């Protein structure tokens, strides 16, 4: 479809007629000799004297070329453009950070698979998280892993393939044997500082209790609440264990409650899948749809035609005058 971006420019079309009607013809003074007996010479020659200024006449070709060039120039000012079909872009209205515990206790092979076999905790978590990430098409996600220290594996990005690739390369103990739960929350808050989206969701998965953080998980949760970050905590460890291997369910509940999130506990792969389904239900994916039409300017076409017509008419008249002079 062709449209005009500035159709008001077409109001300039009658401007030459207004100039012709309101502005008198141009008169130019030139040096001349004055004869006291000029009238006698004219009478003797039998000529009729003309006015002191002559308004030059224009040929039909000149008038047609000038009219066409003016119309084309005004058309170019109106900015004709080709408008394409509507293009819709779906933009995420939510940012999600995954914080996954890879401390030494995640190496325990007590995570029940759907077929009844036992697998490594981190391996079972990876399988479930992979399916969750694949269903987040359109969301921006970040990946944080933590043990003794917390690290950003991937900043907020829409390239979920990179998230999955880095998650697959994550191994137990890469971040140290202990659990820095509070530091992981603090690092997630810093990751969200690059986001201008209102809905911010942190999914925190751990199988232990905080033993290595410089900031307590509860204090970090208070800061997260001030930054409008909702935290969904997931415990996958053994609450009856002792020391580093015992998952602190009370702290996870407190962290989730303080930020308006929710707490979940899963002791097998099926339970963890159900947890992520419930997170989807509690915090449904939000998107913002933007629509626009691609536009391609065509103003160069009438400008090129005007230049071509003006150049052609000028060349033709010059060539005709040269032939008349030669004849």
mmCIF file of C-alpha atoms in Angstrom, residues 95-267:
data_model
loop_
_atom_site.group_PDB
_atom_site.id
_atom_site.type_symbol
_atom_site.label_atom_id
_atom_site.label_comp_id
_atom_site.label_asym_id
_atom_site.label_seq_id
_atom_site.Cartn_x
_atom_site.Cartn_y
_atom_site.Cartn_z
ATOM 1 C CA UNK A 95 12.251 -11.225 33.843
ATOM 2 C CA UNK A 96 13.145 -14.517 35.522
ATOM 3 C CA UNK A 97 16.358 -15.428 37.333
ATOM 4 C CA UNK A 98 17.109 -19.071 38.087
ATOM 5 C CA UNK A 99 19.408 -19.578 41.083
ATOM 6 C CA UNK A 100 20.493 -23.221 41.395
ATOM 7 C CA UNK A 101 22.473 -24.762 44.229
ATOM 8 C CA UNK A 102 25.509 -26.747 43.000
ATOM 9 C CA UNK A 103 27.134 -27.288 46.407
ATOM 10 C CA UNK A 104 28.657 -30.655 47.315
ATOM 11 C CA UNK A 105 25.415 -32.055 48.688
ATOM 12 C CA UNK A 106 23.820 -31.860 45.213
ATOM 13 C CA UNK A 107 25.994 -34.882 44.290
ATOM 14 C CA UNK A 108 23.845 -37.202 46.392
ATOM 15 C CA UNK A 109 22.121 -39.902 44.293
ATOM 16 C CA UNK A 110 18.782 -39.946 46.085
ATOM 17 C CA UNK A 111 16.579 -38.095 43.593
ATOM 18 C CA UNK A 112 13.805 -40.396 42.418
ATOM 19 C CA UNK A 113 13.139 -40.452 38.669
ATOM 20 C CA UNK A 114 9.652 -41.283 37.268
ATOM 21 C CA UNK A 115 10.857 -44.811 36.376
ATOM 22 C CA UNK A 116 11.834 -45.509 39.995
ATOM 23 C CA UNK A 117 15.600 -45.221 39.525
ATOM 24 C CA UNK A 118 17.768 -42.966 41.634
ATOM 25 C CA UNK A 119 19.794 -40.230 40.036
ATOM 26 C CA UNK A 120 22.071 -37.410 41.134
ATOM 27 C CA UNK A 121 20.175 -34.454 42.590
ATOM 28 C CA UNK A 122 21.705 -31.953 40.177
ATOM 29 C CA UNK A 123 21.011 -34.241 37.214
ATOM 30 C CA UNK A 124 17.345 -34.546 38.169
ATOM 31 C CA UNK A 125 17.083 -30.806 38.731
ATOM 32 C CA UNK A 126 18.672 -30.117 35.333
ATOM 33 C CA UNK A 127 16.154 -32.333 33.542
ATOM 34 C CA UNK A 128 13.193 -30.544 35.097
ATOM 35 C CA UNK A 129 14.655 -27.056 34.750
ATOM 36 C CA UNK A 130 15.458 -27.736 31.098
ATOM 37 C CA UNK A 131 11.788 -28.405 30.339
ATOM 38 C CA UNK A 132 10.791 -25.302 32.310
ATOM 39 C CA UNK A 133 13.216 -23.076 30.384
ATOM 40 C CA UNK A 134 12.093 -24.468 27.023
ATOM 41 C CA UNK A 135 8.550 -23.358 27.871
ATOM 42 C CA UNK A 136 9.643 -19.783 28.620
ATOM 43 C CA UNK A 137 9.913 -18.730 24.967
ATOM 44 C CA UNK A 138 9.685 -14.942 24.925
ATOM 45 C CA UNK A 139 10.773 -14.448 28.547
ATOM 46 C CA UNK A 140 14.140 -13.009 29.490
ATOM 47 C CA UNK A 141 16.028 -15.300 31.840
ATOM 48 C CA UNK A 142 19.291 -15.323 33.762
ATOM 49 C CA UNK A 143 21.138 -18.207 35.374
ATOM 50 C CA UNK A 144 22.950 -18.031 38.721
ATOM 51 C CA UNK A 145 24.760 -20.976 40.301
ATOM 52 C CA UNK A 146 25.958 -20.942 43.867
ATOM 53 C CA UNK A 147 27.929 -22.973 46.340
ATOM 54 C CA UNK A 148 30.492 -21.360 48.605
ATOM 55 C CA UNK A 149 30.209 -18.366 46.252
ATOM 56 C CA UNK A 150 27.487 -17.234 43.868
ATOM 57 C CA UNK A 151 28.223 -16.647 40.185
ATOM 58 C CA UNK A 152 26.248 -15.360 37.206
ATOM 59 C CA UNK A 153 26.433 -18.002 34.511
ATOM 60 C CA UNK A 154 24.276 -15.988 32.110
ATOM 61 C CA UNK A 155 22.871 -12.440 32.479
ATOM 62 C CA UNK A 156 19.298 -11.597 31.487
ATOM 63 C CA UNK A 157 18.837 -12.726 27.912
ATOM 64 C CA UNK A 158 16.158 -13.942 25.495
ATOM 65 C CA UNK A 159 18.622 -16.514 24.136
ATOM 66 C CA UNK A 160 17.275 -19.449 26.116
ATOM 67 C CA UNK A 161 19.465 -21.830 24.151
ATOM 68 C CA UNK A 162 22.500 -20.310 25.853
ATOM 69 C CA UNK A 163 20.844 -20.766 29.252
ATOM 70 C CA UNK A 164 20.289 -24.461 28.513
ATOM 71 C CA UNK A 165 23.817 -24.898 27.186
ATOM 72 C CA UNK A 166 25.399 -23.370 30.289
ATOM 73 C CA UNK A 167 23.057 -25.326 32.563
ATOM 74 C CA UNK A 168 24.125 -28.564 30.888
ATOM 75 C CA UNK A 169 27.799 -27.773 31.528
ATOM 76 C CA UNK A 170 27.257 -27.005 35.205
ATOM 77 C CA UNK A 171 28.758 -29.591 37.576
ATOM 78 C CA UNK A 172 28.556 -30.139 41.319
ATOM 79 C CA UNK A 173 31.259 -28.312 43.269
ATOM 80 C CA UNK A 174 32.152 -25.790 40.567
ATOM 81 C CA UNK A 175 31.250 -22.955 42.982
ATOM 82 C CA UNK A 176 32.594 -24.622 46.132
ATOM 83 C CA UNK A 177 31.277 -27.253 48.565
ATOM 84 C CA UNK A 178 29.251 -24.998 50.898
ATOM 85 C CA UNK A 179 25.961 -23.084 50.447
ATOM 86 C CA UNK A 180 25.813 -19.265 50.145
ATOM 87 C CA UNK A 181 22.068 -18.823 49.960
ATOM 88 C CA UNK A 182 21.987 -15.146 50.982
ATOM 89 C CA UNK A 183 24.740 -14.235 48.526
ATOM 90 C CA UNK A 184 22.791 -15.898 45.701
ATOM 91 C CA UNK A 185 19.756 -13.734 46.505
ATOM 92 C CA UNK A 186 21.939 -10.610 46.643
ATOM 93 C CA UNK A 187 23.524 -11.449 43.280
ATOM 94 C CA UNK A 188 20.075 -11.955 41.756
ATOM 95 C CA UNK A 189 19.025 -8.494 42.991
ATOM 96 C CA UNK A 190 22.078 -7.000 41.287
ATOM 97 C CA UNK A 191 21.212 -8.909 38.108
ATOM 98 C CA UNK A 192 17.729 -7.367 38.134
ATOM 99 C CA UNK A 193 19.270 -3.867 38.246
ATOM 100 C CA UNK A 194 19.723 -4.135 34.460
ATOM 101 C CA UNK A 195 15.971 -4.722 34.056
ATOM 102 C CA UNK A 196 13.316 -2.057 33.509
ATOM 103 C CA UNK A 197 10.456 -4.584 33.594
ATOM 104 C CA UNK A 198 8.171 -4.453 36.595
ATOM 105 C CA UNK A 199 7.537 -8.173 37.059
ATOM 106 C CA UNK A 200 10.737 -9.728 38.448
ATOM 107 C CA UNK A 201 10.778 -13.337 39.534
ATOM 108 C CA UNK A 202 13.579 -15.243 41.273
ATOM 109 C CA UNK A 203 13.318 -19.038 41.433
ATOM 110 C CA UNK A 204 15.735 -20.259 44.105
ATOM 111 C CA UNK A 205 16.458 -23.986 44.318
ATOM 112 C CA UNK A 206 18.623 -25.474 47.073
ATOM 113 C CA UNK A 207 19.133 -28.699 49.035
ATOM 114 C CA UNK A 208 21.045 -27.272 51.994
ATOM 115 C CA UNK A 209 21.128 -24.496 54.543
ATOM 116 C CA UNK A 210 23.051 -21.245 54.458
ATOM 117 C CA UNK A 211 26.599 -21.747 55.786
ATOM 118 C CA UNK A 212 28.795 -19.446 53.686
ATOM 119 C CA UNK A 213 26.928 -16.181 52.988
ATOM 120 C CA UNK A 214 28.202 -12.765 53.964
ATOM 121 C CA UNK A 215 24.538 -11.680 54.156
ATOM 122 C CA UNK A 216 21.799 -13.718 55.777
ATOM 123 C CA UNK A 217 19.023 -14.983 53.475
ATOM 124 C CA UNK A 218 16.379 -13.111 55.507
ATOM 125 C CA UNK A 219 18.191 -9.761 55.171
ATOM 126 C CA UNK A 220 18.675 -10.419 51.448
ATOM 127 C CA UNK A 221 14.951 -11.144 51.163
ATOM 128 C CA UNK A 222 14.124 -7.779 52.732
ATOM 129 C CA UNK A 223 16.285 -6.045 50.140
ATOM 130 C CA UNK A 224 14.622 -8.088 47.396
ATOM 131 C CA UNK A 225 11.205 -6.980 48.594
ATOM 132 C CA UNK A 226 12.316 -3.345 48.330
ATOM 133 C CA UNK A 227 13.464 -4.041 44.755
ATOM 134 C CA UNK A 228 10.072 -5.603 43.837
ATOM 135 C CA UNK A 229 11.586 -9.054 43.372
ATOM 136 C CA UNK A 230 9.298 -11.993 44.178
ATOM 137 C CA UNK A 231 11.189 -15.098 45.323
ATOM 138 C CA UNK A 232 9.877 -18.621 44.808
ATOM 139 C CA UNK A 233 11.959 -21.014 46.905
ATOM 140 C CA UNK A 234 12.240 -24.752 46.235
ATOM 141 C CA UNK A 235 13.756 -27.215 48.693
ATOM 142 C CA UNK A 236 14.958 -30.523 47.264
ATOM 143 C CA UNK A 237 17.145 -31.843 50.083
ATOM 144 C CA UNK A 238 16.592 -33.868 53.228
ATOM 145 C CA UNK A 239 15.123 -31.825 56.104
ATOM 146 C CA UNK A 240 16.060 -34.630 58.540
ATOM 147 C CA UNK A 241 19.753 -34.586 57.626
ATOM 148 C CA UNK A 242 22.384 -32.824 59.680
ATOM 149 C CA UNK A 243 24.966 -30.132 58.990
ATOM 150 C CA UNK A 244 25.530 -28.973 55.417
ATOM 151 C CA UNK A 245 23.158 -31.553 53.920
ATOM 152 C CA UNK A 246 20.060 -30.461 55.873
ATOM 153 C CA UNK A 247 17.711 -28.236 53.883
ATOM 154 C CA UNK A 248 16.501 -25.302 55.987
ATOM 155 C CA UNK A 249 12.789 -25.300 55.149
ATOM 156 C CA UNK A 250 11.941 -22.634 57.732
ATOM 157 C CA UNK A 251 14.339 -20.129 56.136
ATOM 158 C CA UNK A 252 13.063 -20.915 52.658
ATOM 159 C CA UNK A 253 9.477 -20.323 53.799
ATOM 160 C CA UNK A 254 10.442 -17.048 55.452
ATOM 161 C CA UNK A 255 12.315 -15.788 52.380
ATOM 162 C CA UNK A 256 9.363 -16.564 50.095
ATOM 163 C CA UNK A 257 6.792 -15.044 52.455
ATOM 164 C CA UNK A 258 8.727 -11.788 52.867
ATOM 165 C CA UNK A 259 8.840 -11.158 49.093
ATOM 166 C CA UNK A 260 5.308 -12.204 48.154
ATOM 167 C CA UNK A 261 6.492 -15.431 46.568
ATOM 168 C CA UNK A 262 5.818 -19.045 47.540
ATOM 169 C CA UNK A 263 7.698 -21.996 49.058
ATOM 170 C CA UNK A 264 7.718 -25.530 47.659
ATOM 171 C CA UNK A 265 9.344 -28.809 48.617
ATOM 172 C CA UNK A 266 10.066 -31.652 46.204
ATOM 173 C CA UNK A 267 11.857 -34.897 46.983
#
